[in-house]
Amino acid sequence: FDVACTSGQYVSLGVGQRGIDVVARLLDSDGKVIVEYDYDPRIVGDEEVEFVSDQTGNCRLAVEPRQRAARQGNFVITWKGSRVSTEKDKALYESRLLMAQATRLWRSSKYTEALPPADKALAIRERELGPEHPDVGWAVFTLANIYSDLPDLKKAETNYLRAIEIRSKVLGADH
């Protein structure tokens, strides 16, 4: 899915999952993944895709099933809007890129290297969104995973408990 973008433009899309869990990937002009969007693990739900374009031209969004052997399903891409990006948009997009970097390093077992971008992403989200926003909880959970694998189990536990507390306040205890 191609989106015509101008440099500095904020773009918001929705990817509606209809019977299948999908991952959406924003690609650069060479087809390399810039960032992944895969926050909703359900087979019915929405992936929120927000980014700030750093170039004028087409931005490409690739959507595919999360699991290769997934059952058949559909997805719908919805245009939510675009505008000139604000400083907050730019900061939150930087945070998303930092979280993507931290996650790639963590998945590559480079735990010590994953901490600085994860810490910085969390600090940006706390500053821009407040301490109890779901995106802050996601960043805290990512930090907990990194600490767990270091292993620094005390910091992992502290962060897991904080992530659970944020999630419970935002989504309810039964979620």
mmCIF file of N, CA and C in Angstrom, residues 31-133:
data_model
loop_
_atom_site.group_PDB
_atom_site.id
_atom_site.type_symbol
_atom_site.label_atom_id
_atom_site.label_comp_id
_atom_site.label_asym_id
_atom_site.label_seq_id
_atom_site.Cartn_x
_atom_site.Cartn_y
_atom_site.Cartn_z
ATOM 1 N N GLY A 31 12.935 -0.828 0.383
ATOM 2 C CA GLY A 31 12.175 -1.981 0.854
ATOM 3 C C GLY A 31 12.600 -2.496 2.215
ATOM 4 N N LYS A 32 13.493 -1.770 2.887
ATOM 5 C CA LYS A 32 13.916 -2.178 4.231
ATOM 6 C C LYS A 32 12.893 -1.701 5.256
ATOM 7 N N VAL A 33 12.688 -2.517 6.290
ATOM 8 C CA VAL A 33 11.718 -2.193 7.328
ATOM 9 C C VAL A 33 12.235 -1.033 8.178
ATOM 10 N N ILE A 34 11.410 0.010 8.279
ATOM 11 C CA ILE A 34 11.710 1.138 9.162
ATOM 12 C C ILE A 34 11.155 0.836 10.548
ATOM 13 N N VAL A 35 9.887 0.427 10.584
ATOM 14 C CA VAL A 35 9.229 0.137 11.853
ATOM 15 C C VAL A 35 8.068 -0.828 11.609
ATOM 16 N N GLU A 36 7.801 -1.666 12.620
ATOM 17 C CA GLU A 36 6.680 -2.600 12.582
ATOM 18 C C GLU A 36 5.566 -2.107 13.485
ATOM 19 N N TYR A 37 4.344 -2.418 13.099
ATOM 20 C CA TYR A 37 3.170 -2.129 13.918
ATOM 21 C C TYR A 37 2.482 -3.465 14.171
ATOM 22 N N ASP A 38 2.546 -3.911 15.406
ATOM 23 C CA ASP A 38 1.952 -5.206 15.766
ATOM 24 C C ASP A 38 1.609 -5.197 17.252
ATOM 25 N N TYR A 39 0.730 -4.291 17.639
ATOM 26 C CA TYR A 39 0.397 -4.153 19.056
ATOM 27 C C TYR A 39 -0.864 -4.897 19.450
ATOM 28 N N ASP A 40 -1.731 -5.203 18.496
ATOM 29 C CA ASP A 40 -2.986 -5.879 18.809
ATOM 30 C C ASP A 40 -2.883 -7.339 18.368
ATOM 31 N N PRO A 41 -2.740 -8.276 19.335
ATOM 32 C CA PRO A 41 -2.529 -9.677 18.979
ATOM 33 C C PRO A 41 -3.799 -10.443 18.611
ATOM 34 N N ARG A 42 -4.930 -9.772 18.657
ATOM 35 C CA ARG A 42 -6.193 -10.451 18.371
ATOM 36 C C ARG A 42 -6.394 -10.632 16.869
ATOM 37 N N ILE A 43 -7.311 -11.509 16.497
ATOM 38 C CA ILE A 43 -7.615 -11.699 15.077
ATOM 39 C C ILE A 43 -8.696 -10.727 14.606
ATOM 40 N N VAL A 44 -9.308 -10.031 15.539
ATOM 41 C CA VAL A 44 -10.248 -8.959 15.224
ATOM 42 C C VAL A 44 -9.842 -7.770 16.073
ATOM 43 N N GLY A 45 -9.417 -6.714 15.431
ATOM 44 C CA GLY A 45 -8.961 -5.521 16.132
ATOM 45 C C GLY A 45 -8.222 -4.629 15.158
ATOM 46 N N ASP A 46 -7.664 -3.559 15.673
ATOM 47 C CA ASP A 46 -7.018 -2.579 14.804
ATOM 48 C C ASP A 46 -5.575 -2.338 15.185
ATOM 49 N N GLU A 47 -4.737 -2.302 14.172
ATOM 50 C CA GLU A 47 -3.365 -1.842 14.324
ATOM 51 C C GLU A 47 -3.362 -0.368 13.940
ATOM 52 N N GLU A 48 -2.889 0.482 14.837
ATOM 53 C CA GLU A 48 -2.790 1.907 14.569
ATOM 54 C C GLU A 48 -1.423 2.189 13.958
ATOM 55 N N VAL A 49 -1.412 2.760 12.782
ATOM 56 C CA VAL A 49 -0.167 3.067 12.070
ATOM 57 C C VAL A 49 -0.039 4.587 11.999
ATOM 58 N N GLU A 50 0.963 5.116 12.691
ATOM 59 C CA GLU A 50 1.223 6.552 12.687
ATOM 60 C C GLU A 50 2.709 6.759 12.428
ATOM 61 N N PHE A 51 3.015 7.692 11.543
ATOM 62 C CA PHE A 51 4.421 7.975 11.281
ATOM 63 C C PHE A 51 4.582 9.398 10.777
ATOM 64 N N VAL A 52 5.821 9.865 10.830
ATOM 65 C CA VAL A 52 6.200 11.163 10.290
ATOM 66 C C VAL A 52 7.173 10.883 9.150
ATOM 67 N N SER A 53 6.783 11.295 7.960
ATOM 68 C CA SER A 53 7.618 11.032 6.784
ATOM 69 C C SER A 53 8.868 11.907 6.819
ATOM 70 N N ASP A 54 9.994 11.307 6.475
ATOM 71 C CA ASP A 54 11.242 12.067 6.418
ATOM 72 C C ASP A 54 11.640 12.368 4.975
ATOM 73 N N GLN A 55 10.740 12.078 4.038
ATOM 74 C CA GLN A 55 11.045 12.309 2.628
ATOM 75 C C GLN A 55 9.778 12.655 1.869
ATOM 76 N N THR A 56 9.949 13.257 0.710
ATOM 77 C CA THR A 56 8.831 13.495 -0.182
ATOM 78 C C THR A 56 8.837 12.375 -1.217
ATOM 79 N N GLY A 57 7.685 11.765 -1.400
ATOM 80 C CA GLY A 57 7.558 10.627 -2.313
ATOM 81 C C GLY A 57 6.632 9.603 -1.708
ATOM 82 N N ASN A 58 6.654 8.410 -2.274
ATOM 83 C CA ASN A 58 5.788 7.351 -1.776
ATOM 84 C C ASN A 58 6.389 6.675 -0.546
ATOM 85 N N CYS A 59 5.555 6.496 0.458
ATOM 86 C CA CYS A 59 5.883 5.659 1.618
ATOM 87 C C CYS A 59 5.109 4.368 1.415
ATOM 88 N N ARG A 60 5.711 3.255 1.722
ATOM 89 C CA ARG A 60 5.074 1.963 1.488
ATOM 90 C C ARG A 60 4.750 1.277 2.808
ATOM 91 N N LEU A 61 3.521 0.778 2.899
ATOM 92 C CA LEU A 61 3.079 -0.004 4.046
ATOM 93 C C LEU A 61 2.811 -1.417 3.553
ATOM 94 N N ALA A 62 3.529 -2.384 4.112
ATOM 95 C CA ALA A 62 3.327 -3.793 3.765
ATOM 96 C C ALA A 62 2.577 -4.460 4.914
ATOM 97 N N VAL A 63 1.570 -5.249 4.583
ATOM 98 C CA VAL A 63 0.751 -5.929 5.588
ATOM 99 C C VAL A 63 0.757 -7.415 5.273
ATOM 100 N N GLU A 64 1.013 -8.223 6.312
ATOM 101 C CA GLU A 64 1.009 -9.678 6.112
ATOM 102 C C GLU A 64 0.590 -10.367 7.403
ATOM 103 N N PRO A 65 0.223 -11.641 7.315
ATOM 104 C CA PRO A 65 -0.165 -12.375 8.529
ATOM 105 C C PRO A 65 1.001 -12.438 9.519
ATOM 106 N N ARG A 66 0.701 -12.381 10.805
ATOM 107 C CA ARG A 66 1.727 -12.505 11.845
ATOM 108 C C ARG A 66 2.348 -13.903 11.796
ATOM 109 N N GLN A 67 1.538 -14.928 11.648
ATOM 110 C CA GLN A 67 2.042 -16.300 11.540
ATOM 111 C C GLN A 67 1.924 -16.759 10.090
ATOM 112 N N ARG A 68 2.958 -17.428 9.624
ATOM 113 C CA ARG A 68 2.970 -17.874 8.231
ATOM 114 C C ARG A 68 1.842 -18.870 7.934
ATOM 115 N N ALA A 69 1.517 -19.719 8.881
ATOM 116 C CA ALA A 69 0.487 -20.735 8.670
ATOM 117 C C ALA A 69 -0.872 -20.275 9.214
ATOM 118 N N ALA A 70 -1.100 -18.975 9.242
ATOM 119 C CA ALA A 70 -2.348 -18.439 9.788
ATOM 120 C C ALA A 70 -3.528 -18.848 8.913
ATOM 121 N N ARG A 71 -4.660 -18.966 9.564
ATOM 122 C CA ARG A 71 -5.866 -19.266 8.793
ATOM 123 C C ARG A 71 -6.215 -18.055 7.945
ATOM 124 N N GLN A 72 -7.056 -18.284 6.963
ATOM 125 C CA GLN A 72 -7.410 -17.222 6.037
ATOM 126 C C GLN A 72 -8.238 -16.156 6.736
ATOM 127 N N GLY A 73 -7.981 -14.912 6.405
ATOM 128 C CA GLY A 73 -8.715 -13.786 6.955
ATOM 129 C C GLY A 73 -8.490 -12.568 6.074
ATOM 130 N N ASN A 74 -9.038 -11.463 6.486
ATOM 131 C CA ASN A 74 -8.929 -10.231 5.712
ATOM 132 C C ASN A 74 -8.420 -9.101 6.590
ATOM 133 N N PHE A 75 -8.007 -8.045 5.937
ATOM 134 C CA PHE A 75 -7.691 -6.814 6.643
ATOM 135 C C PHE A 75 -8.163 -5.650 5.788
ATOM 136 N N VAL A 76 -8.391 -4.536 6.438
ATOM 137 C CA VAL A 76 -8.853 -3.328 5.770
ATOM 138 C C VAL A 76 -7.955 -2.187 6.202
ATOM 139 N N ILE A 77 -7.421 -1.443 5.232
ATOM 140 C CA ILE A 77 -6.613 -0.263 5.546
ATOM 141 C C ILE A 77 -7.515 0.965 5.457
ATOM 142 N N THR A 78 -7.510 1.750 6.522
ATOM 143 C CA THR A 78 -8.344 2.941 6.593
ATOM 144 C C THR A 78 -7.468 4.180 6.697
ATOM 145 N N TRP A 79 -7.729 5.152 5.860
ATOM 146 C CA TRP A 79 -7.033 6.436 5.905
ATOM 147 C C TRP A 79 -7.666 7.258 7.016
ATOM 148 N N LYS A 80 -6.889 7.609 8.023
ATOM 149 C CA LYS A 80 -7.413 8.407 9.124
ATOM 150 C C LYS A 80 -7.083 9.881 8.956
ATOM 151 N N GLY A 81 -6.007 10.170 8.238
ATOM 152 C CA GLY A 81 -5.697 11.565 7.967
ATOM 153 C C GLY A 81 -4.216 11.842 7.918
ATOM 154 N N SER A 82 -3.913 13.080 7.508
ATOM 155 C CA SER A 82 -2.533 13.534 7.493
ATOM 156 C C SER A 82 -2.538 15.037 7.719
ATOM 157 N N ARG A 83 -1.394 15.547 8.141
ATOM 158 C CA ARG A 83 -1.238 16.973 8.406
ATOM 159 C C ARG A 83 0.235 17.257 8.577
ATOM 160 N N VAL A 84 0.561 18.513 8.700
ATOM 161 C CA VAL A 84 1.932 18.878 9.026
ATOM 162 C C VAL A 84 2.209 18.366 10.439
ATOM 163 N N SER A 85 3.325 17.706 10.628
ATOM 164 C CA SER A 85 3.627 17.115 11.934
ATOM 165 C C SER A 85 3.950 18.189 12.970
ATOM 166 N N THR A 86 3.591 17.886 14.217
ATOM 167 C CA THR A 86 3.909 18.743 15.349
ATOM 168 C C THR A 86 5.176 18.214 16.018
ATOM 169 N N GLU A 87 5.699 18.969 16.959
ATOM 170 C CA GLU A 87 6.867 18.497 17.715
ATOM 171 C C GLU A 87 6.521 17.225 18.483
ATOM 172 N N LYS A 88 5.306 17.151 18.999
ATOM 173 C CA LYS A 88 4.866 15.944 19.713
ATOM 174 C C LYS A 88 4.825 14.740 18.773
ATOM 175 N N ASP A 89 4.286 14.922 17.559
ATOM 176 C CA ASP A 89 4.269 13.839 16.566
ATOM 177 C C ASP A 89 5.678 13.333 16.307
ATOM 178 N N LYS A 90 6.602 14.267 16.101
ATOM 179 C CA LYS A 90 7.987 13.900 15.812
ATOM 180 C C LYS A 90 8.619 13.161 16.984
ATOM 181 N N ALA A 91 8.354 13.628 18.197
ATOM 182 C CA ALA A 91 8.921 12.965 19.375
ATOM 183 C C ALA A 91 8.367 11.550 19.525
ATOM 184 N N LEU A 92 7.059 11.390 19.345
ATOM 185 C CA LEU A 92 6.459 10.060 19.499
ATOM 186 C C LEU A 92 6.908 9.110 18.393
ATOM 187 N N TYR A 93 7.112 9.633 17.194
ATOM 188 C CA TYR A 93 7.623 8.788 16.126
ATOM 189 C C TYR A 93 9.072 8.392 16.415
ATOM 190 N N GLU A 94 9.871 9.327 16.937
ATOM 191 C CA GLU A 94 11.234 8.985 17.357
ATOM 192 C C GLU A 94 11.195 7.872 18.403
ATOM 193 N N SER A 95 10.263 7.968 19.338
ATOM 194 C CA SER A 95 10.115 6.937 20.360
ATOM 195 C C SER A 95 9.787 5.588 19.726
ATOM 196 N N ARG A 96 8.909 5.594 18.735
ATOM 197 C CA ARG A 96 8.541 4.340 18.059
ATOM 198 C C ARG A 96 9.753 3.729 17.352
ATOM 199 N N LEU A 97 10.555 4.585 16.703
ATOM 200 C CA LEU A 97 11.761 4.093 16.038
ATOM 201 C C LEU A 97 12.761 3.547 17.048
ATOM 202 N N LEU A 98 12.899 4.210 18.184
ATOM 203 C CA LEU A 98 13.799 3.727 19.237
ATOM 204 C C LEU A 98 13.319 2.391 19.798
ATOM 205 N N MET A 99 12.004 2.243 19.975
ATOM 206 C CA MET A 99 11.464 0.966 20.470
ATOM 207 C C MET A 99 11.703 -0.140 19.442
ATOM 208 N N ALA A 100 11.576 0.183 18.171
ATOM 209 C CA ALA A 100 11.847 -0.809 17.121
ATOM 210 C C ALA A 100 13.312 -1.231 17.169
ATOM 211 N N GLN A 101 14.204 -0.269 17.350
ATOM 212 C CA GLN A 101 15.629 -0.580 17.463
ATOM 213 C C GLN A 101 15.898 -1.448 18.690
ATOM 214 N N ALA A 102 15.330 -1.076 19.825
ATOM 215 C CA ALA A 102 15.528 -1.849 21.056
ATOM 216 C C ALA A 102 15.004 -3.273 20.893
ATOM 217 N N THR A 103 13.857 -3.409 20.261
ATOM 218 C CA THR A 103 13.272 -4.740 20.065
ATOM 219 C C THR A 103 14.139 -5.591 19.144
ATOM 220 N N ARG A 104 14.657 -5.004 18.056
ATOM 221 C CA ARG A 104 15.553 -5.759 17.157
ATOM 222 C C ARG A 104 16.799 -6.224 17.911
ATOM 223 N N LEU A 105 17.390 -5.338 18.707
ATOM 224 C CA LEU A 105 18.582 -5.708 19.482
ATOM 225 C C LEU A 105 18.254 -6.792 20.504
ATOM 226 N N TRP A 106 17.127 -6.665 21.176
ATOM 227 C CA TRP A 106 16.706 -7.654 22.176
ATOM 228 C C TRP A 106 16.504 -9.023 21.513
ATOM 229 N N ARG A 107 15.830 -9.039 20.358
ATOM 230 C CA ARG A 107 15.598 -10.300 19.644
ATOM 231 C C ARG A 107 16.895 -10.915 19.140
ATOM 232 N N SER A 108 17.936 -10.090 18.982
ATOM 233 C CA SER A 108 19.255 -10.577 18.563
ATOM 234 C C SER A 108 20.146 -10.903 19.751
ATOM 235 N N SER A 109 19.556 -10.950 20.941
ATOM 236 C CA SER A 109 20.265 -11.253 22.194
ATOM 237 C C SER A 109 21.330 -10.215 22.546
ATOM 238 N N LYS A 110 21.159 -8.990 22.083
ATOM 239 C CA LYS A 110 22.071 -7.888 22.415
ATOM 240 C C LYS A 110 21.406 -7.027 23.481
ATOM 241 N N TYR A 111 21.256 -7.607 24.664
ATOM 242 C CA TYR A 111 20.451 -7.013 25.718
ATOM 243 C C TYR A 111 21.025 -5.698 26.240
ATOM 244 N N THR A 112 22.323 -5.649 26.464
ATOM 245 C CA THR A 112 22.939 -4.425 26.976
ATOM 246 C C THR A 112 22.796 -3.290 25.966
ATOM 247 N N GLU A 113 22.947 -3.596 24.696
ATOM 248 C CA GLU A 113 22.797 -2.591 23.646
ATOM 249 C C GLU A 113 21.339 -2.146 23.484
ATOM 250 N N ALA A 114 20.392 -3.002 23.864
ATOM 251 C CA ALA A 114 18.969 -2.680 23.719
ATOM 252 C C ALA A 114 18.483 -1.697 24.784
ATOM 253 N N LEU A 115 19.182 -1.628 25.916
ATOM 254 C CA LEU A 115 18.723 -0.768 27.013
ATOM 255 C C LEU A 115 18.687 0.724 26.682
ATOM 256 N N PRO A 116 19.748 1.335 26.126
ATOM 257 C CA PRO A 116 19.695 2.782 25.887
ATOM 258 C C PRO A 116 18.539 3.241 24.987
ATOM 259 N N PRO A 117 18.301 2.597 23.834
ATOM 260 C CA PRO A 117 17.156 3.069 23.045
ATOM 261 C C PRO A 117 15.814 2.820 23.741
ATOM 262 N N ALA A 118 15.699 1.723 24.485
ATOM 263 C CA ALA A 118 14.451 1.453 25.212
ATOM 264 C C ALA A 118 14.232 2.488 26.309
ATOM 265 N N ASP A 119 15.285 2.823 27.048
ATOM 266 C CA ASP A 119 15.182 3.843 28.099
ATOM 267 C C ASP A 119 14.795 5.202 27.515
ATOM 268 N N LYS A 120 15.423 5.570 26.408
ATOM 269 C CA LYS A 120 15.139 6.865 25.789
ATOM 270 C C LYS A 120 13.698 6.906 25.260
ATOM 271 N N ALA A 121 13.259 5.817 24.655
ATOM 272 C CA ALA A 121 11.885 5.746 24.149
ATOM 273 C C ALA A 121 10.883 5.901 25.291
ATOM 274 N N LEU A 122 11.146 5.237 26.406
ATOM 275 C CA LEU A 122 10.266 5.355 27.568
ATOM 276 C C LEU A 122 10.229 6.796 28.064
ATOM 277 N N ALA A 123 11.378 7.439 28.178
ATOM 278 C CA ALA A 123 11.433 8.822 28.661
ATOM 279 C C ALA A 123 10.622 9.757 27.756
ATOM 280 N N ILE A 124 10.722 9.559 26.449
ATOM 281 C CA ILE A 124 9.951 10.387 25.509
ATOM 282 C C ILE A 124 8.457 10.155 25.713
ATOM 283 N N ARG A 125 8.057 8.910 25.819
ATOM 284 C CA ARG A 125 6.631 8.603 25.979
ATOM 285 C C ARG A 125 6.080 9.146 27.290
ATOM 286 N N GLU A 126 6.847 9.014 28.359
ATOM 287 C CA GLU A 126 6.386 9.564 29.636
ATOM 288 C C GLU A 126 6.229 11.082 29.551
ATOM 289 N N ARG A 127 7.176 11.748 28.913
ATOM 290 C CA ARG A 127 7.123 13.209 28.776
ATOM 291 C C ARG A 127 5.937 13.642 27.909
ATOM 292 N N GLU A 128 5.712 12.956 26.806
ATOM 293 C CA GLU A 128 4.696 13.378 25.849
ATOM 294 C C GLU A 128 3.285 12.878 26.180
ATOM 295 N N LEU A 129 3.186 11.730 26.847
ATOM 296 C CA LEU A 129 1.882 11.092 27.049
ATOM 297 C C LEU A 129 1.444 10.997 28.510
ATOM 298 N N GLY A 130 2.391 11.165 29.436
ATOM 299 C CA GLY A 130 2.075 10.979 30.850
ATOM 300 C C GLY A 130 2.414 9.568 31.282
ATOM 301 N N PRO A 131 2.539 9.358 32.601
ATOM 302 C CA PRO A 131 3.051 8.083 33.114
ATOM 303 C C PRO A 131 2.103 6.889 33.028
ATOM 304 N N GLU A 132 0.825 7.100 32.733
ATOM 305 C CA GLU A 132 -0.124 5.982 32.745
ATOM 306 C C GLU A 132 -0.742 5.700 31.378
ATOM 307 N N HIS A 133 -0.147 6.186 30.347
ATOM 308 C CA HIS A 133 -0.657 5.939 28.989
ATOM 309 C C HIS A 133 -0.309 4.511 28.564
#
